[in-house]
Amino acid sequence: MGFAIEVKELTFSYGAGTVLDGINLTLEQGDFIGIIGPNGSGKSTLLKNMAAVLTPTGGEIRIDGKALSRWRRRDLARRLAVVGQESGSGFNFSVEEMVSMGRYPYLDRFGSLKAEDREAVERAMHLTGSYHLRERGIFSLSGGERQRVILARALAQETPCLLLDEPTSFLDLGYQVELLELLQSLNRREQLTVVLVMHDLNLASRYCRKLCLLYGNRIYARGTPEEVLTRENILEVYRTEVLIEPHPLDGKPQVIPVAAATPAELKNNFKQRVHLIGGGGSATPLMKELFVRGFTLSAGVLSVGDSDWATARRLGLLMVEEAPFSPISLQRHRQNLELIEKAGAVVLAPLQIGPGNLLNVEAAFCALQLGRPLYVIDDPAVQARDFADGRGKLLYRRLQEGGALFITSLSSDELIARLSAAPS
Ligand code: ADP
Ligand code: MG
């Protein structure tokens, strides 16, 4: 039997302001969706509307094609189970009694558990690692143990859909991953539909097939983790500069916080792209600094596999790449010049100069010819980096004569100050 939830133009307010406005969301059997968003963005409110704990102010939610308001409690409880944030109990039930409550939609009017009910309860306790706690009173449990018992109660309900509100919040890393793997295996083996409100973006990315990012009373972004967890979305919604790296095992985007978003008054006012010429790691410190300060960057020509190349790729920069250990070809050189032509400023990093990459130094002349500001970072000084029979030194002298601005400190402060002062 298929299962479906449709949320149509859902609006909700607790009284004063609107919390959710015009939410549309459709879920089918076997979906595994994560609801993410900053504190107070309405994740719990959305889940409670879907669970019929709250009644929409506007719009409609349908389960299996039937409006939520028309479902009888008991029937609904056979279709979806909820793991809420505050679902505890005021009474000190034993764990087994607590998990048994998951069976109430199946009990007859005498409320007695049949063999199949007991089996479901045991199975749920085993699955969640709470079987050994079955005789304990729930008041004596740790936060993490209680959370597993609440999950067990929901699993005992044997519904095709589970709604969970931050079910991992009290769990240590081991139990978090275990719980998510359990949900994943139930999703894969039994087509369990999972709606998971999650705080941890990286775990959400790894376990949810789709994500739905709530912000500003609406769905700000939705789609695969790759589509939703972008640097731009996270900067806007969480006000944080981040790097997005693929997980080494499954390639799912992982979010690495870098710094709080630069406040508007400290934002750099250089709006054009800055092109970095580097190689061998010479441009990496600048690349990172400028990136964090919000500059738009490009880079070239970088050899595939070298550390500047790796950094540029991680930061998602526009760049010209050359095959590893190959001299820069004319074709790559021309592409580099094209990036320089459209840049607002060019920076020549203190690269090691050899016959294979002299063209990178040559490329800097293009900036001078076009009247673009060219910043030459000469720390260490070129003498110490010239492995091209003095040709590097010669080119640097000509760059200086041609009007390049030499900066003799590797610290990015001077460069950033000069860029910020440059007309843009
Ligand atoms: P999230 O789960 O994303 O942190 P919530 O759905 O809990 O967000 O809350 C969304 C907004 O609604 C918040 O501004 C919160 O203060 C408000 N809110 C939540 N519950 C209530 C309530 N019972 N009464 C009034 N306002 C509430
Ligand atoms: Mg919440």
CSV table of C-alpha atoms and ligand atoms in Angstrom, one decimal:
chain,number,residue,atom,x,y,z
A,1,MET,CA,0.0,0.0,0.0
A,2,GLY,CA,1.5,3.3,-1.1
A,3,PHE,CA,1.9,6.2,1.3
A,4,ALA,CA,1.8,9.9,0.4
A,5,ILE,CA,1.9,13.2,2.2
A,6,GLU,CA,1.0,16.4,0.3
A,7,VAL,CA,1.5,19.8,1.9
A,8,LYS,CA,-0.3,22.4,-0.2
A,9,GLU,CA,0.1,26.2,0.4
A,10,LEU,CA,0.5,25.6,4.1
A,11,THR,CA,0.4,28.7,6.2
A,12,PHE,CA,0.7,28.7,10.0
A,13,SER,CA,0.9,31.3,12.8
A,14,TYR,CA,0.8,30.9,16.5
A,15,GLY,CA,-1.1,34.1,16.8
A,16,ALA,CA,1.1,37.1,16.2
A,17,GLY,CA,3.6,36.7,13.3
A,18,THR,CA,3.5,34.1,10.5
A,19,VAL,CA,5.8,31.2,11.0
A,20,LEU,CA,5.2,29.3,7.8
A,21,ASP,CA,3.9,30.9,4.6
A,22,GLY,CA,2.9,29.0,1.4
A,23,ILE,CA,4.8,25.8,2.0
A,24,ASN,CA,4.4,23.1,-0.7
A,25,LEU,CA,5.9,19.7,-0.2
A,26,THR,CA,5.0,16.3,-1.5
A,27,LEU,CA,6.4,13.0,-0.1
A,28,GLU,CA,6.0,9.6,-1.5
A,29,GLN,CA,6.5,6.2,0.0
A,30,GLY,CA,10.2,5.5,0.4
A,31,ASP,CA,11.3,9.1,0.5
A,32,PHE,CA,13.9,10.2,3.0
A,33,ILE,CA,13.8,13.9,3.4
A,34,GLY,CA,15.7,16.1,5.9
A,35,ILE,CA,14.2,19.4,7.1
A,36,ILE,CA,17.0,21.8,8.0
A,37,GLY,CA,17.1,25.5,8.8
A,38,PRO,CA,18.3,27.8,11.5
A,39,ASN,CA,16.8,28.0,15.0
A,40,GLY,CA,13.2,29.3,14.9
A,41,SER,CA,12.8,28.8,11.2
A,42,GLY,CA,9.7,26.7,11.7
A,43,LYS,CA,11.0,23.1,11.3
A,44,SER,CA,9.2,21.8,14.4
A,45,THR,CA,6.1,23.8,13.4
A,46,LEU,CA,6.0,22.2,10.0
A,47,LEU,CA,6.5,18.7,11.4
A,48,LYS,CA,3.7,19.3,14.0
A,49,ASN,CA,1.4,20.4,11.2
A,50,MET,CA,2.2,17.2,9.3
A,51,ALA,CA,1.5,15.1,12.4
A,52,ALA,CA,-1.8,16.8,13.0
A,53,VAL,CA,-0.6,18.1,16.4
A,54,LEU,CA,-1.1,21.7,15.1
A,55,THR,CA,-3.9,22.7,12.7
A,56,PRO,CA,-2.8,24.8,9.6
A,57,THR,CA,-3.9,28.4,9.6
A,58,GLY,CA,-4.2,28.1,5.8
A,59,GLY,CA,-3.7,25.6,3.1
A,60,GLU,CA,-4.1,21.9,3.4
A,61,ILE,CA,-2.2,18.7,4.2
A,62,ARG,CA,-3.3,15.4,2.8
A,63,ILE,CA,-2.3,11.9,3.8
A,64,ASP,CA,-2.9,9.2,1.2
A,65,GLY,CA,-5.1,11.7,-0.6
A,66,LYS,CA,-7.4,12.5,2.3
A,67,ALA,CA,-7.3,15.8,4.2
A,68,LEU,CA,-5.6,15.4,7.5
A,69,SER,CA,-8.5,17.0,9.4
A,70,ARG,CA,-10.7,14.1,8.2
A,71,TRP,CA,-8.6,11.3,9.6
A,72,ARG,CA,-9.6,9.5,12.8
A,73,ARG,CA,-6.7,9.6,15.3
A,74,ARG,CA,-6.4,5.8,15.5
A,75,ASP,CA,-6.3,5.4,11.7
A,76,LEU,CA,-3.8,8.2,11.4
A,77,ALA,CA,-1.6,6.5,14.0
A,78,ARG,CA,-1.4,3.4,11.8
A,79,ARG,CA,0.0,5.6,9.0
A,80,LEU,CA,2.4,7.8,10.7
A,81,ALA,CA,4.4,7.8,13.9
A,82,VAL,CA,6.0,10.9,15.4
A,83,VAL,CA,9.2,11.2,17.4
A,84,GLY,CA,8.8,14.6,18.9
A,85,GLN,CA,11.3,16.8,20.8
A,86,GLU,CA,9.3,16.9,24.0
A,87,SER,CA,7.5,13.5,23.8
A,88,GLY,CA,8.3,12.2,27.3
A,89,SER,CA,5.8,11.2,29.9
A,90,GLY,CA,4.6,12.6,33.2
A,91,PHE,CA,4.5,9.1,34.6
A,92,ASN,CA,7.4,6.8,35.4
A,93,PHE,CA,6.4,4.0,33.1
A,94,SER,CA,8.8,1.1,32.4
A,95,VAL,CA,10.6,1.2,29.1
A,96,GLU,CA,8.6,-1.8,28.0
A,97,GLU,CA,5.3,-0.2,28.9
A,98,MET,CA,6.4,3.0,27.1
A,99,VAL,CA,7.3,1.2,23.9
A,100,SER,CA,4.0,-0.9,24.2
A,101,MET,CA,2.1,2.4,23.9
A,102,GLY,CA,3.2,2.4,20.3
A,103,ARG,CA,0.7,-0.4,19.8
A,104,TYR,CA,-2.4,1.5,20.9
A,105,PRO,CA,-3.8,2.0,17.3
A,106,TYR,CA,-4.0,-1.8,17.0
A,107,LEU,CA,-5.4,-2.8,20.3
A,108,ASP,CA,-9.0,-3.9,20.8
A,109,ARG,CA,-11.3,-2.2,23.2
A,110,PHE,CA,-9.9,-4.2,26.1
A,111,GLY,CA,-6.5,-2.9,25.4
A,112,SER,CA,-4.8,-6.2,25.7
A,113,LEU,CA,-1.5,-6.9,23.8
A,114,LYS,CA,-1.6,-9.9,21.5
A,115,ALA,CA,1.4,-12.0,20.5
A,116,GLU,CA,2.0,-9.9,17.4
A,117,ASP,CA,1.9,-6.7,19.5
A,118,ARG,CA,4.5,-8.2,21.9
A,119,GLU,CA,6.7,-9.1,18.9
A,120,ALA,CA,6.5,-5.7,17.5
A,121,VAL,CA,7.5,-4.2,20.9
A,122,GLU,CA,10.4,-6.5,21.3
A,123,ARG,CA,11.6,-6.0,17.8
A,124,ALA,CA,11.5,-2.2,18.3
A,125,MET,CA,13.4,-2.4,21.5
A,126,HIS,CA,16.1,-4.6,19.8
A,127,LEU,CA,16.4,-2.4,16.8
A,128,THR,CA,17.0,0.7,19.0
A,129,GLY,CA,19.3,-1.0,21.5
A,130,SER,CA,16.9,-0.5,24.4
A,131,TYR,CA,15.9,-4.1,25.1
A,132,HIS,CA,18.2,-4.3,28.0
A,133,LEU,CA,16.5,-1.3,29.6
A,134,ARG,CA,13.0,-2.8,29.3
A,135,GLU,CA,12.4,-3.0,33.0
A,136,ARG,CA,13.9,0.4,33.9
A,137,GLY,CA,11.6,3.3,34.8
A,138,ILE,CA,11.9,6.0,32.1
A,139,PHE,CA,12.7,8.6,34.7
A,140,SER,CA,16.0,6.8,35.4
A,141,LEU,CA,17.2,6.9,31.8
A,142,SER,CA,19.8,9.3,30.4
A,143,GLY,CA,18.7,11.7,27.7
A,144,GLY,CA,20.2,9.5,25.0
A,145,GLU,CA,18.5,6.3,26.4
A,146,ARG,CA,15.2,8.1,26.6
A,147,GLN,CA,15.5,9.2,23.0
A,148,ARG,CA,16.1,5.6,21.9
A,149,VAL,CA,13.0,4.5,23.8
A,150,ILE,CA,10.9,7.2,22.2
A,151,LEU,CA,12.1,6.0,18.8
A,152,ALA,CA,11.3,2.4,19.8
A,153,ARG,CA,7.8,3.4,20.7
A,154,ALA,CA,7.4,5.0,17.2
A,155,LEU,CA,8.8,1.9,15.5
A,156,ALA,CA,6.5,-0.4,17.5
A,157,GLN,CA,3.7,1.6,15.8
A,158,GLU,CA,4.7,-0.1,12.5
A,159,THR,CA,3.7,2.8,10.3
A,160,PRO,CA,4.9,3.4,6.7
A,161,CYS,CA,6.0,6.8,7.7
A,162,LEU,CA,8.1,8.3,10.5
A,163,LEU,CA,8.3,12.0,11.4
A,164,LEU,CA,11.2,12.8,13.6
A,165,ASP,CA,12.1,16.1,15.2
A,166,GLU,CA,15.9,16.2,16.0
A,167,PRO,CA,16.0,12.7,17.2
A,168,THR,CA,19.7,12.7,17.6
A,169,SER,CA,20.1,15.8,19.7
A,170,PHE,CA,20.9,14.1,23.0
A,171,LEU,CA,22.9,11.2,21.4
A,172,ASP,CA,26.6,10.9,21.3
A,173,LEU,CA,28.2,10.5,17.9
A,174,GLY,CA,28.0,6.7,18.0
A,175,TYR,CA,24.3,6.6,18.7
A,176,GLN,CA,23.6,9.4,16.2
A,177,VAL,CA,25.2,7.4,13.4
A,178,GLU,CA,23.6,4.2,14.6
A,179,LEU,CA,20.1,5.8,14.6
A,180,LEU,CA,20.6,7.3,11.2
A,181,GLU,CA,21.8,4.0,9.8
A,182,LEU,CA,18.8,2.3,11.3
A,183,LEU,CA,16.5,4.8,9.6
A,184,GLN,CA,18.4,4.3,6.4
A,185,SER,CA,18.1,0.6,6.5
A,186,LEU,CA,14.4,0.7,7.3
A,187,ASN,CA,14.0,3.2,4.5
A,188,ARG,CA,15.8,0.9,2.0
A,189,ARG,CA,14.5,-2.5,3.2
A,190,GLU,CA,11.0,-1.6,4.0
A,191,GLN,CA,10.4,1.6,2.1
A,192,LEU,CA,9.8,3.5,5.3
A,193,THR,CA,9.1,7.1,4.5
A,194,VAL,CA,11.3,9.3,6.7
A,195,VAL,CA,10.9,13.0,7.5
A,196,LEU,CA,13.7,14.1,9.6
A,197,VAL,CA,14.3,17.4,11.2
A,198,MET,CA,18.0,17.7,11.6
A,199,HIS,CA,20.4,20.2,13.1
A,200,ASP,CA,23.6,18.6,11.9
A,201,LEU,CA,24.0,19.5,8.2
A,202,ASN,CA,26.7,17.0,7.6
A,203,LEU,CA,24.7,14.1,8.9
A,204,ALA,CA,21.6,15.3,7.1
A,205,SER,CA,23.7,15.4,3.9
A,206,ARG,CA,24.9,11.9,4.3
A,207,TYR,CA,21.6,10.2,5.2
A,208,CYS,CA,18.8,12.2,3.6
A,209,ARG,CA,18.1,11.8,-0.1
A,210,LYS,CA,16.5,15.2,-0.3
A,211,LEU,CA,16.8,18.3,1.8
A,212,CYS,CA,14.4,21.1,2.4
A,213,LEU,CA,15.9,24.3,3.8
A,214,LEU,CA,13.5,26.5,5.8
A,215,TYR,CA,14.2,30.2,6.1
A,216,GLY,CA,12.2,33.3,6.1
A,217,ASN,CA,8.9,31.5,6.7
A,218,ARG,CA,9.3,29.5,3.5
A,219,ILE,CA,11.2,26.8,1.7
A,220,TYR,CA,14.4,28.7,0.8
A,221,ALA,CA,15.9,25.8,-1.1
A,222,ARG,CA,15.1,22.1,-1.8
A,223,GLY,CA,16.6,19.2,-3.7
A,224,THR,CA,19.6,16.9,-3.3
A,225,PRO,CA,22.2,17.7,-0.6
A,226,GLU,CA,24.4,19.0,-3.4
A,227,GLU,CA,21.7,21.4,-4.6
A,228,VAL,CA,20.8,22.7,-1.1
A,229,LEU,CA,24.1,22.7,0.8
A,230,THR,CA,25.9,25.4,-1.2
A,231,ARG,CA,28.2,28.0,0.1
A,232,GLU,CA,25.8,30.8,-1.0
A,233,ASN,CA,22.8,29.2,0.7
A,234,ILE,CA,24.6,28.7,4.0
A,235,LEU,CA,26.1,32.2,3.9
A,236,GLU,CA,22.6,33.6,3.5
A,237,VAL,CA,20.7,31.4,5.9
A,238,TYR,CA,23.2,30.7,8.6
A,239,ARG,CA,25.3,33.9,8.2
A,240,THR,CA,28.5,31.7,8.0
A,241,GLU,CA,31.3,31.4,5.5
A,242,VAL,CA,31.9,27.8,4.9
A,243,LEU,CA,33.7,25.4,2.6
A,244,ILE,CA,31.9,22.6,1.0
A,245,GLU,CA,33.9,19.4,0.7
A,246,PRO,CA,32.8,16.1,-0.7
A,247,HIS,CA,32.8,13.3,1.9
A,248,PRO,CA,35.7,11.1,1.1
A,249,LEU,CA,33.6,8.0,1.0
A,250,ASP,CA,30.3,8.9,-0.7
A,251,GLY,CA,31.0,12.4,-2.1
A,252,LYS,CA,28.1,13.9,-0.2
A,253,PRO,CA,28.7,17.6,0.5
A,254,GLN,CA,30.2,18.3,4.0
A,255,VAL,CA,30.0,21.7,5.5
A,256,ILE,CA,33.2,23.1,7.1
A,257,PRO,CA,32.6,26.4,8.9
A,258,VAL,CA,35.3,29.0,8.1
A,259,ALA,CA,34.2,32.2,9.8
A,260,ALA,CA,31.1,34.2,10.7
A,261,ALA,CA,29.9,36.1,7.7
A,262,THR,CA,31.7,39.4,7.4
A,263,PRO,CA,29.5,42.2,8.7
A,264,ALA,CA,28.4,44.5,5.9
A,265,GLU,CA,30.6,47.4,7.2
A,266,LEU,CA,33.7,45.2,6.9
A,267,LYS,CA,32.9,43.8,3.6
A,268,ASN,CA,35.5,44.4,0.9
A,269,ASN,CA,34.3,47.0,-1.6
A,270,PHE,CA,36.3,45.5,-4.5
A,271,LYS,CA,33.5,43.9,-6.4
A,272,GLN,CA,35.5,42.7,-9.5
A,273,ARG,CA,37.2,39.4,-9.8
A,274,VAL,CA,40.8,39.1,-8.7
A,275,HIS,CA,42.9,36.7,-10.7
A,276,LEU,CA,45.7,34.9,-8.9
A,277,ILE,CA,48.8,33.6,-10.8
A,278,GLY,CA,50.5,30.9,-8.8
A,279,GLY,CA,51.5,27.3,-8.5
A,280,GLY,CA,53.0,24.9,-6.1
A,281,GLY,CA,51.2,26.3,-3.1
A,282,SER,CA,52.5,29.9,-3.5
A,283,ALA,CA,49.1,31.3,-3.9
A,284,THR,CA,47.3,29.2,-1.3
A,285,PRO,CA,47.6,31.5,1.7
A,286,LEU,CA,46.3,34.5,-0.3
A,287,MET,CA,43.6,32.4,-1.9
A,288,LYS,CA,42.3,31.4,1.5
A,289,GLU,CA,42.5,34.9,3.0
A,290,LEU,CA,40.9,36.7,0.0
A,291,PHE,CA,38.2,34.0,-0.2
A,292,VAL,CA,37.2,34.4,3.5
A,293,ARG,CA,37.1,38.2,3.0
A,294,GLY,CA,34.5,37.7,0.3
A,295,PHE,CA,36.6,38.4,-2.8
A,296,THR,CA,35.6,36.8,-6.1
A,297,LEU,CA,38.7,34.9,-7.3
A,298,SER,CA,40.1,33.0,-10.3
A,299,ALA,CA,43.4,31.3,-10.7
A,300,GLY,CA,45.8,30.0,-13.4
A,301,VAL,CA,47.7,28.3,-14.8
A,302,LEU,CA,47.8,25.6,-12.1
A,303,SER,CA,49.0,22.1,-12.5
A,304,VAL,CA,46.5,19.4,-11.7
A,305,GLY,CA,47.3,17.9,-8.3
A,306,ASP,CA,49.5,20.7,-7.0
A,307,SER,CA,48.5,22.3,-3.8
A,308,ASP,CA,47.3,25.6,-5.3
A,309,TRP,CA,45.2,23.6,-7.7
A,310,ALA,CA,43.7,21.6,-4.8
A,311,THR,CA,42.9,24.7,-2.9
A,312,ALA,CA,41.3,26.5,-5.9
A,313,ARG,CA,39.3,23.4,-6.6
A,314,ARG,CA,38.1,23.1,-3.0
A,315,LEU,CA,37.1,26.8,-3.0
A,316,GLY,CA,35.3,26.3,-6.3
A,317,LEU,CA,37.3,28.9,-8.2
A,318,LEU,CA,37.3,29.6,-11.9
A,319,MET,CA,40.7,28.3,-13.0
A,320,VAL,CA,43.0,27.2,-15.9
A,321,GLU,CA,44.4,23.8,-15.3
A,322,GLU,CA,47.5,22.2,-16.9
A,323,ALA,CA,48.3,18.5,-16.9
A,324,PRO,CA,50.6,17.5,-14.0
A,325,PHE,CA,54.3,17.9,-14.5
A,326,SER,CA,53.8,19.4,-18.0
A,327,PRO,CA,55.1,22.8,-19.1
A,328,ILE,CA,52.3,25.4,-19.6
A,329,SER,CA,51.0,24.9,-23.1
A,330,LEU,CA,50.2,27.9,-25.3
A,331,GLN,CA,46.5,27.0,-25.2
A,332,ARG,CA,46.4,27.1,-21.4
A,333,HIS,CA,48.4,30.3,-21.4
A,334,ARG,CA,45.8,31.9,-23.7
A,335,GLN,CA,43.0,30.8,-21.4
A,336,ASN,CA,44.9,32.4,-18.5
A,337,LEU,CA,45.2,35.6,-20.5
A,338,GLU,CA,41.4,35.5,-21.1
A,339,LEU,CA,40.8,35.3,-17.4
A,340,ILE,CA,43.2,38.2,-16.8
A,341,GLU,CA,41.5,40.3,-19.4
A,342,LYS,CA,38.2,40.2,-17.6
A,343,ALA,CA,39.6,40.5,-14.0
A,344,GLY,CA,39.6,43.7,-12.1
A,345,ALA,CA,43.1,43.1,-10.6
A,346,VAL,CA,45.8,40.5,-10.9
A,347,VAL,CA,48.1,39.1,-8.2
A,348,LEU,CA,51.3,37.3,-9.0
A,349,ALA,CA,52.1,34.9,-6.1
A,350,PRO,CA,55.7,34.2,-5.1
A,351,LEU,CA,55.9,31.0,-7.3
A,352,GLN,CA,59.0,29.0,-8.0
A,353,ILE,CA,60.1,30.0,-11.5
A,354,GLY,CA,61.3,27.3,-13.9
A,355,PRO,CA,61.4,26.9,-17.6
A,356,GLY,CA,58.0,25.1,-17.5
A,357,ASN,CA,56.1,28.0,-16.0
A,358,LEU,CA,57.8,31.1,-17.3
A,359,LEU,CA,54.6,31.7,-19.2
A,360,ASN,CA,52.8,32.3,-15.9
A,361,VAL,CA,55.1,35.3,-15.3
A,362,GLU,CA,54.7,36.4,-18.9
A,363,ALA,CA,50.9,36.4,-18.4
A,364,ALA,CA,51.3,39.1,-15.8
A,365,PHE,CA,52.4,41.5,-18.5
A,366,CYS,CA,49.0,41.2,-20.0
A,367,ALA,CA,47.5,42.9,-16.9
A,368,LEU,CA,49.9,45.8,-17.3
A,369,GLN,CA,49.1,46.2,-21.0
A,370,LEU,CA,45.4,46.4,-20.2
A,371,GLY,CA,46.0,48.9,-17.4
A,372,ARG,CA,44.8,46.5,-14.7
A,373,PRO,CA,46.4,46.8,-11.3
A,374,LEU,CA,49.1,44.1,-11.0
A,375,TYR,CA,50.3,43.2,-7.5
A,376,VAL,CA,53.5,41.2,-7.4
A,377,ILE,CA,54.1,39.4,-4.1
A,378,ASP,CA,57.9,39.3,-3.8
A,379,ASP,CA,58.3,37.5,-0.6
A,380,PRO,CA,60.6,35.6,-0.7
A,381,ALA,CA,62.3,37.8,-3.3
A,382,VAL,CA,62.5,36.5,-6.8
A,383,GLN,CA,66.3,35.8,-6.6
A,384,ALA,CA,65.6,32.9,-4.3
A,385,ARG,CA,62.8,31.5,-6.5
A,386,ASP,CA,64.4,31.8,-10.0
A,387,PHE,CA,65.4,28.4,-11.4
A,388,ALA,CA,65.2,29.6,-15.0
A,389,ASP,CA,68.8,30.9,-15.5
A,390,GLY,CA,68.0,34.5,-14.4
A,391,ARG,CA,65.1,34.9,-16.7
A,392,GLY,CA,62.7,35.1,-13.8
A,393,LYS,CA,64.6,37.9,-12.3
A,394,LEU,CA,64.7,39.7,-15.6
A,395,LEU,CA,61.0,39.4,-16.1
A,396,TYR,CA,60.4,40.7,-12.6
A,397,ARG,CA,62.6,43.7,-13.2
A,398,ARG,CA,60.6,44.5,-16.4
A,399,LEU,CA,57.3,44.0,-14.5
A,400,GLN,CA,58.5,46.6,-11.9
A,401,GLU,CA,59.5,49.0,-14.7
A,402,GLY,CA,56.1,48.5,-16.3
A,403,GLY,CA,54.3,49.7,-13.3
A,404,ALA,CA,53.6,46.5,-11.3
A,405,LEU,CA,53.0,47.2,-7.6
A,406,PHE,CA,55.5,45.1,-5.6
A,407,ILE,CA,54.5,43.9,-2.2
A,408,THR,CA,57.4,42.6,-0.1
A,409,SER,CA,55.4,40.8,2.6
A,410,LEU,CA,53.6,37.5,2.2
A,411,SER,CA,51.0,38.7,4.7
A,412,SER,CA,47.8,39.4,2.9
A,413,ASP,CA,47.0,42.6,4.9
A,414,GLU,CA,48.8,45.0,2.6
A,415,LEU,CA,47.4,43.4,-0.5
A,416,ILE,CA,43.8,43.5,0.9
A,417,ALA,CA,44.3,47.1,2.0
A,418,ARG,CA,45.5,48.1,-1.5
A,419,LEU,CA,42.7,46.2,-3.2
A,420,SER,CA,40.2,47.7,-1.0
A,421,ALA,CA,41.5,51.2,-1.8
A,422,ALA,CA,41.6,50.5,-5.5
A,423,PRO,CA,38.8,51.9,-7.6
A,424,SER,CA,36.3,49.1,-8.5
B,1,ADP,P1,12.5,25.4,14.8
B,1,ADP,O1,12.0,24.1,15.1
B,1,ADP,O2,12.9,25.6,13.3
B,1,ADP,O3,13.6,25.9,15.7
B,1,ADP,P2,9.9,26.3,15.6
B,1,ADP,O4,9.0,25.7,14.7
B,1,ADP,O5,10.0,25.6,17.0
B,1,ADP,O6,11.3,26.4,15.0
B,1,ADP,O7,9.5,27.8,15.9
B,1,ADP,C1,9.2,28.7,14.8
B,1,ADP,C2,8.8,30.0,15.4
B,1,ADP,O8,7.6,29.9,16.1
B,1,ADP,C3,9.8,30.6,16.4
B,1,ADP,O9,9.9,31.9,16.2
B,1,ADP,C4,9.2,30.2,17.7
B,1,ADP,O10,9.5,31.2,18.7
B,1,ADP,C5,7.7,30.3,17.4
B,1,ADP,N1,6.9,29.3,18.2
B,1,ADP,C6,7.1,28.0,18.4
B,1,ADP,N2,6.2,27.4,19.2
B,1,ADP,C7,5.4,28.4,19.6
B,1,ADP,C8,4.3,28.5,20.5
B,1,ADP,N3,3.8,27.4,21.1
B,1,ADP,N4,3.7,29.7,20.7
B,1,ADP,C9,4.2,30.8,20.1
B,1,ADP,N5,5.2,30.8,19.2
B,1,ADP,C10,5.9,29.6,19.0
B,2,MG,MG,12.5,22.7,16.5
